[in-house]
Amino acid sequence: VLRVLRLEIFDELKVMVHGMIGGLRTLMWSVVLIMLPVYALCLVFRETLGTQVGHGAGYFNTVPRSFFTVFRCVVIGDCADDAGRPIFVMITDHYGWVWGVIYGVMSVFMTFGLFNVIMAIFVDNVVET
């Protein structure tokens, strides 16, 4: 099977695999860089909203659940409760617009700032190898 990989047709595949392996270190550091602001926001929401009851605040009552909710909302983009209602719309309606602003600023920072920088560094490292 490995002898087949020596054929010329697999040259591009070998280059892609080599680049992917070369970018693993960058990928691991980017995961750490993504998790730091998510964890910081998780702690803020846990300490402030975690003590409240209802209107979406129950998603922040423990640190792991708060981390998962913030990760799900900011990184993945799935920010709805079990019934399909947007969590931060409920929180903003009940607890004030400040929470919507915090969520919006974090989303813009992560999407346009951090993700683009990480992608540029990752592509540069993959092309370099």
Short mmCIF file of N, CA, C and O in Angstrom, two decimals:
data_model
loop_
_atom_site.label_atom_id
_atom_site.label_comp_id
_atom_site.label_asym_id
_atom_site.label_seq_id
_atom_site.Cartn_x
_atom_site.Cartn_y
_atom_site.Cartn_z
N VAL A 1 0.83 -1.19 0.00
CA VAL A 1 0.00 0.00 0.00
C VAL A 1 0.87 1.25 0.00
O VAL A 1 0.58 2.21 -0.69
N LEU A 2 1.94 1.24 0.79
CA LEU A 2 2.81 2.41 0.84
C LEU A 2 3.56 2.63 -0.45
O LEU A 2 3.92 3.77 -0.77
N ARG A 3 3.78 1.58 -1.21
CA ARG A 3 4.48 1.73 -2.50
C ARG A 3 3.62 2.50 -3.49
O ARG A 3 4.13 3.20 -4.36
N VAL A 4 2.31 2.38 -3.35
CA VAL A 4 1.40 3.09 -4.25
C VAL A 4 1.54 4.60 -4.04
O VAL A 4 1.41 5.39 -4.97
N LEU A 5 1.83 5.02 -2.81
CA LEU A 5 1.96 6.44 -2.51
C LEU A 5 3.18 7.08 -3.18
O LEU A 5 3.28 8.30 -3.24
N ARG A 6 4.08 6.27 -3.68
CA ARG A 6 5.26 6.79 -4.38
C ARG A 6 4.93 7.25 -5.79
O ARG A 6 5.75 7.93 -6.41
N LEU A 7 3.76 6.90 -6.28
CA LEU A 7 3.38 7.31 -7.63
C LEU A 7 3.24 8.82 -7.70
O LEU A 7 2.94 9.50 -6.71
N GLU A 8 3.44 9.34 -8.89
CA GLU A 8 3.43 10.79 -9.10
C GLU A 8 2.06 11.40 -8.82
O GLU A 8 1.95 12.56 -8.43
N ILE A 9 1.03 10.63 -8.98
CA ILE A 9 -0.32 11.15 -8.79
C ILE A 9 -0.58 11.56 -7.33
O ILE A 9 -1.45 12.39 -7.05
N PHE A 10 0.17 11.01 -6.40
CA PHE A 10 -0.03 11.31 -4.98
C PHE A 10 0.87 12.41 -4.45
O PHE A 10 0.91 12.65 -3.25
N ASP A 11 1.61 13.11 -5.32
CA ASP A 11 2.52 14.16 -4.87
C ASP A 11 1.79 15.30 -4.14
O ASP A 11 2.23 15.76 -3.09
N GLU A 12 0.66 15.74 -4.70
CA GLU A 12 -0.10 16.82 -4.07
C GLU A 12 -0.65 16.38 -2.71
O GLU A 12 -0.69 17.16 -1.76
N LEU A 13 -1.07 15.11 -2.62
CA LEU A 13 -1.57 14.60 -1.35
C LEU A 13 -0.47 14.60 -0.29
O LEU A 13 -0.71 14.98 0.86
N LYS A 14 0.73 14.21 -0.69
CA LYS A 14 1.84 14.21 0.27
C LYS A 14 2.17 15.62 0.73
O LYS A 14 2.46 15.85 1.91
N VAL A 15 2.10 16.60 -0.18
CA VAL A 15 2.36 17.99 0.19
C VAL A 15 1.30 18.48 1.17
O VAL A 15 1.60 19.15 2.16
N MET A 16 0.03 18.13 0.92
CA MET A 16 -1.05 18.56 1.81
C MET A 16 -0.92 17.93 3.19
O MET A 16 -1.10 18.60 4.21
N VAL A 17 -0.58 16.65 3.26
CA VAL A 17 -0.42 15.98 4.55
C VAL A 17 0.77 16.56 5.29
O VAL A 17 0.71 16.80 6.50
N HIS A 18 1.86 16.82 4.57
CA HIS A 18 3.03 17.41 5.21
C HIS A 18 2.72 18.81 5.77
O HIS A 18 3.12 19.17 6.88
N GLY A 19 1.97 19.61 5.01
CA GLY A 19 1.58 20.94 5.48
C GLY A 19 0.65 20.88 6.67
O GLY A 19 0.74 21.68 7.60
N MET A 20 -0.26 19.90 6.67
CA MET A 20 -1.17 19.74 7.79
C MET A 20 -0.42 19.35 9.06
O MET A 20 -0.68 19.89 10.14
N ILE A 21 0.53 18.45 8.95
CA ILE A 21 1.33 18.05 10.11
C ILE A 21 2.18 19.22 10.59
O ILE A 21 2.33 19.44 11.79
N GLY A 22 2.71 20.02 9.66
CA GLY A 22 3.50 21.19 10.04
C GLY A 22 2.68 22.26 10.74
O GLY A 22 3.20 23.04 11.54
N GLY A 23 1.36 22.30 10.48
CA GLY A 23 0.51 23.31 11.10
C GLY A 23 -0.14 22.87 12.39
O GLY A 23 -0.89 23.64 12.98
N LEU A 24 0.15 21.67 12.87
CA LEU A 24 -0.49 21.18 14.09
C LEU A 24 -0.11 22.00 15.33
O LEU A 24 -0.96 22.23 16.19
N ARG A 25 1.13 22.42 15.41
CA ARG A 25 1.55 23.22 16.57
C ARG A 25 0.80 24.55 16.59
O ARG A 25 0.32 24.99 17.63
N THR A 26 0.67 25.17 15.43
CA THR A 26 -0.09 26.41 15.33
C THR A 26 -1.56 26.18 15.67
O THR A 26 -2.19 27.00 16.34
N LEU A 27 -2.09 25.06 15.25
CA LEU A 27 -3.48 24.73 15.55
C LEU A 27 -3.70 24.59 17.05
O LEU A 27 -4.70 25.09 17.59
N MET A 28 -2.79 23.93 17.73
CA MET A 28 -2.93 23.76 19.18
C MET A 28 -2.86 25.10 19.91
O MET A 28 -3.63 25.35 20.83
N TRP A 29 -1.95 25.97 19.50
CA TRP A 29 -1.85 27.29 20.14
C TRP A 29 -3.07 28.14 19.82
O TRP A 29 -3.49 28.96 20.63
N SER A 30 -3.64 27.97 18.63
CA SER A 30 -4.84 28.74 18.30
C SER A 30 -6.02 28.29 19.15
O SER A 30 -6.86 29.11 19.52
N VAL A 31 -6.09 27.01 19.48
CA VAL A 31 -7.15 26.53 20.38
C VAL A 31 -7.00 27.19 21.75
O VAL A 31 -7.98 27.64 22.35
N VAL A 32 -5.77 27.28 22.24
CA VAL A 32 -5.53 27.95 23.52
C VAL A 32 -5.92 29.42 23.44
O VAL A 32 -6.57 29.96 24.34
N LEU A 33 -5.55 30.07 22.35
CA LEU A 33 -5.86 31.49 22.18
C LEU A 33 -7.36 31.74 22.07
O LEU A 33 -7.85 32.77 22.54
N ILE A 34 -8.09 30.82 21.48
CA ILE A 34 -9.55 30.96 21.40
C ILE A 34 -10.19 30.74 22.77
O ILE A 34 -11.14 31.41 23.15
N MET A 35 -9.66 29.78 23.52
CA MET A 35 -10.28 29.42 24.79
C MET A 35 -10.09 30.48 25.88
O MET A 35 -10.92 30.58 26.78
N LEU A 36 -9.03 31.27 25.82
CA LEU A 36 -8.79 32.27 26.86
C LEU A 36 -9.90 33.33 26.95
O LEU A 36 -10.45 33.55 28.04
N PRO A 37 -10.26 34.02 25.87
CA PRO A 37 -11.36 35.00 26.01
C PRO A 37 -12.71 34.34 26.26
O PRO A 37 -13.56 34.92 26.95
N VAL A 38 -12.91 33.14 25.72
CA VAL A 38 -14.17 32.43 25.99
C VAL A 38 -14.27 32.10 27.48
O VAL A 38 -15.33 32.28 28.09
N TYR A 39 -13.18 31.65 28.08
CA TYR A 39 -13.19 31.34 29.51
C TYR A 39 -13.38 32.60 30.35
O TYR A 39 -14.10 32.58 31.35
N ALA A 40 -12.75 33.70 29.96
CA ALA A 40 -12.91 34.95 30.70
C ALA A 40 -14.36 35.42 30.67
O ALA A 40 -14.92 35.81 31.70
N LEU A 41 -14.99 35.35 29.51
CA LEU A 41 -16.39 35.75 29.40
C LEU A 41 -17.29 34.78 30.15
O LEU A 41 -18.29 35.19 30.75
N CYS A 42 -16.92 33.51 30.14
CA CYS A 42 -17.66 32.49 30.89
C CYS A 42 -17.67 32.84 32.38
O CYS A 42 -18.71 32.73 33.05
N LEU A 43 -16.54 33.23 32.91
CA LEU A 43 -16.46 33.57 34.33
C LEU A 43 -17.27 34.83 34.65
O LEU A 43 -17.92 34.90 35.70
N VAL A 44 -17.24 35.81 33.76
CA VAL A 44 -18.03 37.02 33.97
C VAL A 44 -19.52 36.68 34.01
O VAL A 44 -20.26 37.11 34.90
N PHE A 45 -19.97 35.89 33.04
CA PHE A 45 -21.38 35.51 33.01
C PHE A 45 -21.75 34.62 34.19
O PHE A 45 -22.86 34.72 34.72
N ARG A 46 -20.88 33.76 34.60
CA ARG A 46 -21.16 32.88 35.74
C ARG A 46 -21.33 33.68 37.03
O ARG A 46 -22.23 33.45 37.81
N GLU A 47 -20.43 34.63 37.24
CA GLU A 47 -20.47 35.40 38.47
C GLU A 47 -21.62 36.41 38.51
O GLU A 47 -22.06 36.79 39.58
N THR A 48 -22.09 36.83 37.37
CA THR A 48 -23.15 37.85 37.35
C THR A 48 -24.52 37.24 37.06
O THR A 48 -25.46 37.45 37.81
N LEU A 49 -24.64 36.51 35.98
CA LEU A 49 -25.93 35.93 35.60
C LEU A 49 -26.18 34.57 36.25
O LEU A 49 -27.32 34.13 36.33
N GLY A 50 -25.15 33.89 36.68
CA GLY A 50 -25.29 32.54 37.22
C GLY A 50 -26.10 32.46 38.48
O GLY A 50 -26.65 31.41 38.81
N THR A 51 -26.21 33.56 39.19
CA THR A 51 -26.99 33.56 40.42
C THR A 51 -28.47 33.87 40.15
O THR A 51 -29.29 33.72 41.06
N GLN A 52 -28.80 34.28 38.95
CA GLN A 52 -30.19 34.62 38.60
C GLN A 52 -30.95 33.35 38.20
O GLN A 52 -30.35 32.31 37.93
N VAL A 53 -32.25 33.45 38.14
CA VAL A 53 -33.09 32.32 37.77
C VAL A 53 -33.98 32.73 36.60
O VAL A 53 -34.58 33.80 36.62
N GLY A 54 -34.05 31.88 35.58
CA GLY A 54 -34.96 32.10 34.46
C GLY A 54 -34.43 33.04 33.40
O GLY A 54 -33.39 33.67 33.55
N HIS A 55 -35.16 33.11 32.32
CA HIS A 55 -34.88 33.99 31.19
C HIS A 55 -33.49 33.77 30.60
O HIS A 55 -32.79 34.71 30.23
N GLY A 56 -33.04 32.53 30.53
CA GLY A 56 -31.76 32.19 29.92
C GLY A 56 -30.58 32.23 30.86
O GLY A 56 -29.49 31.80 30.50
N ALA A 57 -30.76 32.74 32.07
CA ALA A 57 -29.64 32.84 33.01
C ALA A 57 -29.25 31.47 33.55
O ALA A 57 -28.13 31.30 34.03
N GLY A 58 -30.11 30.48 33.46
CA GLY A 58 -29.79 29.14 33.93
C GLY A 58 -28.67 28.47 33.15
O GLY A 58 -28.07 27.51 33.62
N TYR A 59 -28.38 28.99 31.99
CA TYR A 59 -27.28 28.44 31.19
C TYR A 59 -25.92 28.87 31.71
O TYR A 59 -24.89 28.46 31.17
N PHE A 60 -25.89 29.70 32.73
CA PHE A 60 -24.63 30.20 33.29
C PHE A 60 -24.50 29.88 34.77
O PHE A 60 -23.71 30.51 35.46
N ASN A 61 -25.24 28.89 35.29
CA ASN A 61 -25.23 28.63 36.73
C ASN A 61 -24.01 27.88 37.23
O ASN A 61 -23.70 27.92 38.40
N THR A 62 -23.28 27.18 36.37
CA THR A 62 -22.01 26.55 36.75
C THR A 62 -20.95 26.97 35.73
O THR A 62 -21.28 27.37 34.62
N VAL A 63 -19.70 26.85 36.12
CA VAL A 63 -18.61 27.24 35.21
C VAL A 63 -18.58 26.35 33.96
O VAL A 63 -18.48 26.87 32.84
N PRO A 64 -18.68 25.02 34.08
CA PRO A 64 -18.67 24.21 32.85
C PRO A 64 -19.85 24.52 31.93
O PRO A 64 -19.68 24.60 30.71
N ARG A 65 -21.03 24.70 32.50
CA ARG A 65 -22.19 25.00 31.65
C ARG A 65 -22.06 26.39 31.04
O ARG A 65 -22.41 26.61 29.88
N SER A 66 -21.55 27.33 31.79
CA SER A 66 -21.33 28.67 31.27
C SER A 66 -20.29 28.66 30.16
O SER A 66 -20.47 29.30 29.13
N PHE A 67 -19.20 27.90 30.35
CA PHE A 67 -18.17 27.79 29.32
C PHE A 67 -18.75 27.18 28.05
O PHE A 67 -18.51 27.67 26.94
N PHE A 68 -19.52 26.12 28.21
CA PHE A 68 -20.11 25.47 27.04
C PHE A 68 -21.07 26.41 26.32
O PHE A 68 -21.10 26.47 25.09
N THR A 69 -21.86 27.17 27.08
CA THR A 69 -22.81 28.09 26.46
C THR A 69 -22.09 29.21 25.72
O THR A 69 -22.44 29.52 24.58
N VAL A 70 -21.08 29.80 26.33
CA VAL A 70 -20.33 30.87 25.67
C VAL A 70 -19.60 30.31 24.45
O VAL A 70 -19.60 30.94 23.38
N PHE A 71 -18.98 29.14 24.57
CA PHE A 71 -18.30 28.52 23.44
C PHE A 71 -19.29 28.26 22.31
O PHE A 71 -19.02 28.55 21.15
N ARG A 72 -20.44 27.72 22.67
CA ARG A 72 -21.46 27.42 21.67
C ARG A 72 -21.97 28.68 20.99
O ARG A 72 -22.19 28.70 19.78
N CYS A 73 -22.14 29.75 21.74
CA CYS A 73 -22.67 30.99 21.17
C CYS A 73 -21.65 31.74 20.34
O CYS A 73 -21.95 32.21 19.24
N VAL A 74 -20.42 31.85 20.84
CA VAL A 74 -19.43 32.70 20.18
C VAL A 74 -18.68 31.95 19.08
O VAL A 74 -18.51 32.46 17.98
N VAL A 75 -18.25 30.75 19.36
CA VAL A 75 -17.41 30.02 18.39
C VAL A 75 -18.25 29.28 17.37
O VAL A 75 -18.01 29.37 16.17
N ILE A 76 -19.25 28.55 17.82
CA ILE A 76 -20.04 27.72 16.91
C ILE A 76 -21.19 28.51 16.30
O ILE A 76 -21.56 28.27 15.15
N GLY A 77 -21.76 29.45 17.03
CA GLY A 77 -22.84 30.26 16.50
C GLY A 77 -24.23 29.72 16.79
O GLY A 77 -25.21 30.23 16.27
N ASP A 78 -24.33 28.67 17.59
CA ASP A 78 -25.62 28.09 17.95
C ASP A 78 -25.99 28.58 19.34
O ASP A 78 -25.62 27.99 20.34
N CYS A 79 -26.72 29.68 19.40
CA CYS A 79 -26.99 30.31 20.69
C CYS A 79 -28.48 30.35 20.97
O CYS A 79 -29.08 31.41 21.07
N ALA A 80 -29.06 29.17 21.08
CA ALA A 80 -30.50 29.08 21.37
C ALA A 80 -30.72 28.09 22.50
O ALA A 80 -29.93 27.17 22.71
N ASP A 81 -31.83 28.29 23.22
CA ASP A 81 -32.15 27.35 24.28
C ASP A 81 -32.83 26.11 23.69
O ASP A 81 -32.89 25.95 22.47
N ASP A 82 -33.35 25.26 24.55
CA ASP A 82 -33.96 24.01 24.08
C ASP A 82 -35.20 24.25 23.22
O ASP A 82 -35.52 23.43 22.36
N ALA A 83 -35.88 25.34 23.45
CA ALA A 83 -37.08 25.66 22.68
C ALA A 83 -36.78 26.44 21.40
O ALA A 83 -37.68 26.78 20.66
N GLY A 84 -35.50 26.75 21.16
CA GLY A 84 -35.10 27.47 19.95
C GLY A 84 -35.08 28.98 20.10
O GLY A 84 -34.87 29.69 19.12
N ARG A 85 -35.28 29.49 21.30
CA ARG A 85 -35.24 30.93 21.53
C ARG A 85 -33.80 31.38 21.73
O ARG A 85 -33.04 30.72 22.45
N PRO A 86 -33.40 32.50 21.14
CA PRO A 86 -32.03 33.00 21.32
C PRO A 86 -31.76 33.37 22.78
O PRO A 86 -32.49 34.15 23.38
N ILE A 87 -30.69 32.80 23.31
CA ILE A 87 -30.37 33.00 24.73
C ILE A 87 -30.08 34.47 25.04
O ILE A 87 -30.61 35.03 26.01
N PHE A 88 -29.28 35.12 24.22
CA PHE A 88 -28.88 36.48 24.56
C PHE A 88 -29.97 37.50 24.28
O PHE A 88 -29.96 38.59 24.84
N VAL A 89 -30.94 37.16 23.44
CA VAL A 89 -32.10 38.04 23.29
C VAL A 89 -32.94 38.00 24.57
O VAL A 89 -33.39 39.04 25.06
N MET A 90 -33.12 36.80 25.12
CA MET A 90 -33.86 36.68 26.38
C MET A 90 -33.13 37.40 27.51
O MET A 90 -33.75 38.09 28.33
N ILE A 91 -31.82 37.23 27.57
CA ILE A 91 -31.03 37.87 28.63
C ILE A 91 -31.06 39.38 28.48
O ILE A 91 -31.23 40.11 29.47
N THR A 92 -30.94 39.88 27.26
CA THR A 92 -30.96 41.32 27.02
C THR A 92 -32.33 41.90 27.37
O THR A 92 -32.42 42.98 27.97
N ASP A 93 -33.39 41.20 26.99
CA ASP A 93 -34.74 41.69 27.32
C ASP A 93 -35.00 41.74 28.82
O ASP A 93 -35.63 42.67 29.31
N HIS A 94 -34.48 40.78 29.56
CA HIS A 94 -34.81 40.71 30.98
C HIS A 94 -33.78 41.41 31.88
O HIS A 94 -34.16 42.02 32.89
N TYR A 95 -32.50 41.32 31.54
CA TYR A 95 -31.46 41.85 32.43
C TYR A 95 -30.81 43.14 31.94
O TYR A 95 -29.97 43.70 32.63
N GLY A 96 -31.11 43.58 30.72
CA GLY A 96 -30.58 44.86 30.25
C GLY A 96 -29.73 44.73 28.99
O GLY A 96 -29.22 43.67 28.65
N TRP A 97 -29.59 45.84 28.32
CA TRP A 97 -28.90 45.88 27.04
C TRP A 97 -27.39 45.69 27.17
O TRP A 97 -26.72 45.37 26.20
N VAL A 98 -26.85 45.90 28.36
CA VAL A 98 -25.40 45.76 28.55
C VAL A 98 -24.93 44.35 28.19
O VAL A 98 -23.87 44.18 27.59
N TRP A 99 -25.74 43.34 28.52
CA TRP A 99 -25.36 41.95 28.22
C TRP A 99 -25.34 41.70 26.72
O TRP A 99 -24.49 40.97 26.22
N GLY A 100 -26.24 42.33 25.99
CA GLY A 100 -26.23 42.21 24.54
C GLY A 100 -25.01 42.87 23.93
O GLY A 100 -24.43 42.38 22.97
N VAL A 101 -24.61 44.01 24.50
CA VAL A 101 -23.42 44.71 24.01
C VAL A 101 -22.17 43.87 24.29
O VAL A 101 -21.30 43.73 23.42
N ILE A 102 -22.08 43.30 25.48
CA ILE A 102 -20.93 42.46 25.81
C ILE A 102 -20.84 41.27 24.86
O ILE A 102 -19.78 40.95 24.32
N TYR A 103 -21.98 40.61 24.63
CA TYR A 103 -22.00 39.48 23.71
C TYR A 103 -21.65 39.91 22.28
O TYR A 103 -20.89 39.24 21.59
N GLY A 104 -22.20 41.04 21.85
CA GLY A 104 -21.91 41.53 20.49
C GLY A 104 -20.45 41.88 20.29
O GLY A 104 -19.86 41.54 19.26
N VAL A 105 -19.87 42.58 21.26
CA VAL A 105 -18.45 42.94 21.16
C VAL A 105 -17.57 41.70 21.14
O VAL A 105 -16.63 41.60 20.35
N MET A 106 -17.90 40.73 21.97
CA MET A 106 -17.13 39.48 21.99
C MET A 106 -17.26 38.73 20.67
O MET A 106 -16.28 38.20 20.15
N SER A 107 -18.45 38.71 20.11
CA SER A 107 -18.66 38.02 18.83
C SER A 107 -17.87 38.69 17.71
O SER A 107 -17.24 38.02 16.90
N VAL A 108 -17.90 40.02 17.67
CA VAL A 108 -17.15 40.75 16.63
C VAL A 108 -15.66 40.55 16.82
O VAL A 108 -14.92 40.30 15.86
N PHE A 109 -15.18 40.63 18.06
CA PHE A 109 -13.76 40.43 18.34
C PHE A 109 -13.31 39.04 17.91
O PHE A 109 -12.27 38.89 17.25
N MET A 110 -14.09 38.03 18.25
CA MET A 110 -13.70 36.66 17.91
C MET A 110 -13.80 36.41 16.40
O MET A 110 -12.89 35.84 15.81
N THR A 111 -14.89 36.83 15.79
CA THR A 111 -15.12 36.52 14.38
C THR A 111 -14.18 37.29 13.46
O THR A 111 -13.51 36.69 12.62
N PHE A 112 -14.14 38.60 13.60
CA PHE A 112 -13.36 39.40 12.67
C PHE A 112 -11.92 39.60 13.09
O PHE A 112 -11.05 39.80 12.25
N GLY A 113 -11.65 39.54 14.37
CA GLY A 113 -10.29 39.75 14.84
C GLY A 113 -9.51 38.47 14.99
O GLY A 113 -8.61 38.16 14.21
N LEU A 114 -9.88 37.69 15.97
CA LEU A 114 -9.08 36.53 16.34
C LEU A 114 -9.10 35.43 15.30
O LEU A 114 -8.05 34.88 14.95
N PHE A 115 -10.27 35.09 14.76
CA PHE A 115 -10.33 33.99 13.80
C PHE A 115 -9.56 34.31 12.52
O PHE A 115 -8.89 33.44 11.96
N ASN A 116 -9.61 35.55 12.06
CA ASN A 116 -8.88 35.92 10.85
C ASN A 116 -7.37 35.90 11.07
O ASN A 116 -6.61 35.47 10.19
N VAL A 117 -6.93 36.37 12.22
CA VAL A 117 -5.50 36.34 12.52
C VAL A 117 -5.00 34.90 12.62
O VAL A 117 -3.95 34.54 12.08
N ILE A 118 -5.76 34.06 13.30
CA ILE A 118 -5.38 32.65 13.44
C ILE A 118 -5.33 31.98 12.07
O ILE A 118 -4.40 31.22 11.77
N MET A 119 -6.32 32.26 11.24
CA MET A 119 -6.35 31.65 9.91
C MET A 119 -5.15 32.11 9.09
O MET A 119 -4.52 31.30 8.38
N ALA A 120 -4.80 33.38 9.16
CA ALA A 120 -3.64 33.88 8.41
C ALA A 120 -2.35 33.23 8.89
O ALA A 120 -1.51 32.82 8.07
N ILE A 121 -2.18 33.09 10.19
CA ILE A 121 -0.97 32.47 10.73
C ILE A 121 -0.93 30.99 10.35
O ILE A 121 0.12 30.46 9.97
N PHE A 122 -2.07 30.32 10.44
CA PHE A 122 -2.12 28.90 10.10
C PHE A 122 -1.79 28.68 8.62
O PHE A 122 -0.99 27.81 8.28
N VAL A 123 -2.37 29.48 7.75
CA VAL A 123 -2.08 29.34 6.31
C VAL A 123 -0.62 29.65 6.03
O VAL A 123 0.03 28.95 5.24
N ASP A 124 -0.08 30.67 6.68
CA ASP A 124 1.34 31.01 6.48
C ASP A 124 2.25 29.85 6.92
O ASP A 124 3.20 29.51 6.21
N ASN A 125 1.96 29.23 8.05
CA ASN A 125 2.77 28.11 8.52
C ASN A 125 2.63 26.89 7.64
O ASN A 125 3.60 26.18 7.41
N VAL A 126 1.44 26.63 7.14
CA VAL A 126 1.24 25.47 6.25
C VAL A 126 1.96 25.68 4.93
O VAL A 126 2.63 24.79 4.43
N VAL A 127 1.89 26.89 4.37
CA VAL A 127 2.56 27.18 3.11
C VAL A 127 4.08 27.14 3.30
O VAL A 127 4.81 26.68 2.43
N GLU A 128 4.52 27.59 4.47
CA GLU A 128 5.95 27.62 4.77
C GLU A 128 6.56 26.20 4.83
O GLU A 128 7.68 25.99 4.43
N THR A 129 5.78 25.24 5.34
CA THR A 129 6.29 23.88 5.41
C THR A 129 6.07 23.22 4.10
O THR A 129 6.74 22.49 3.56
#
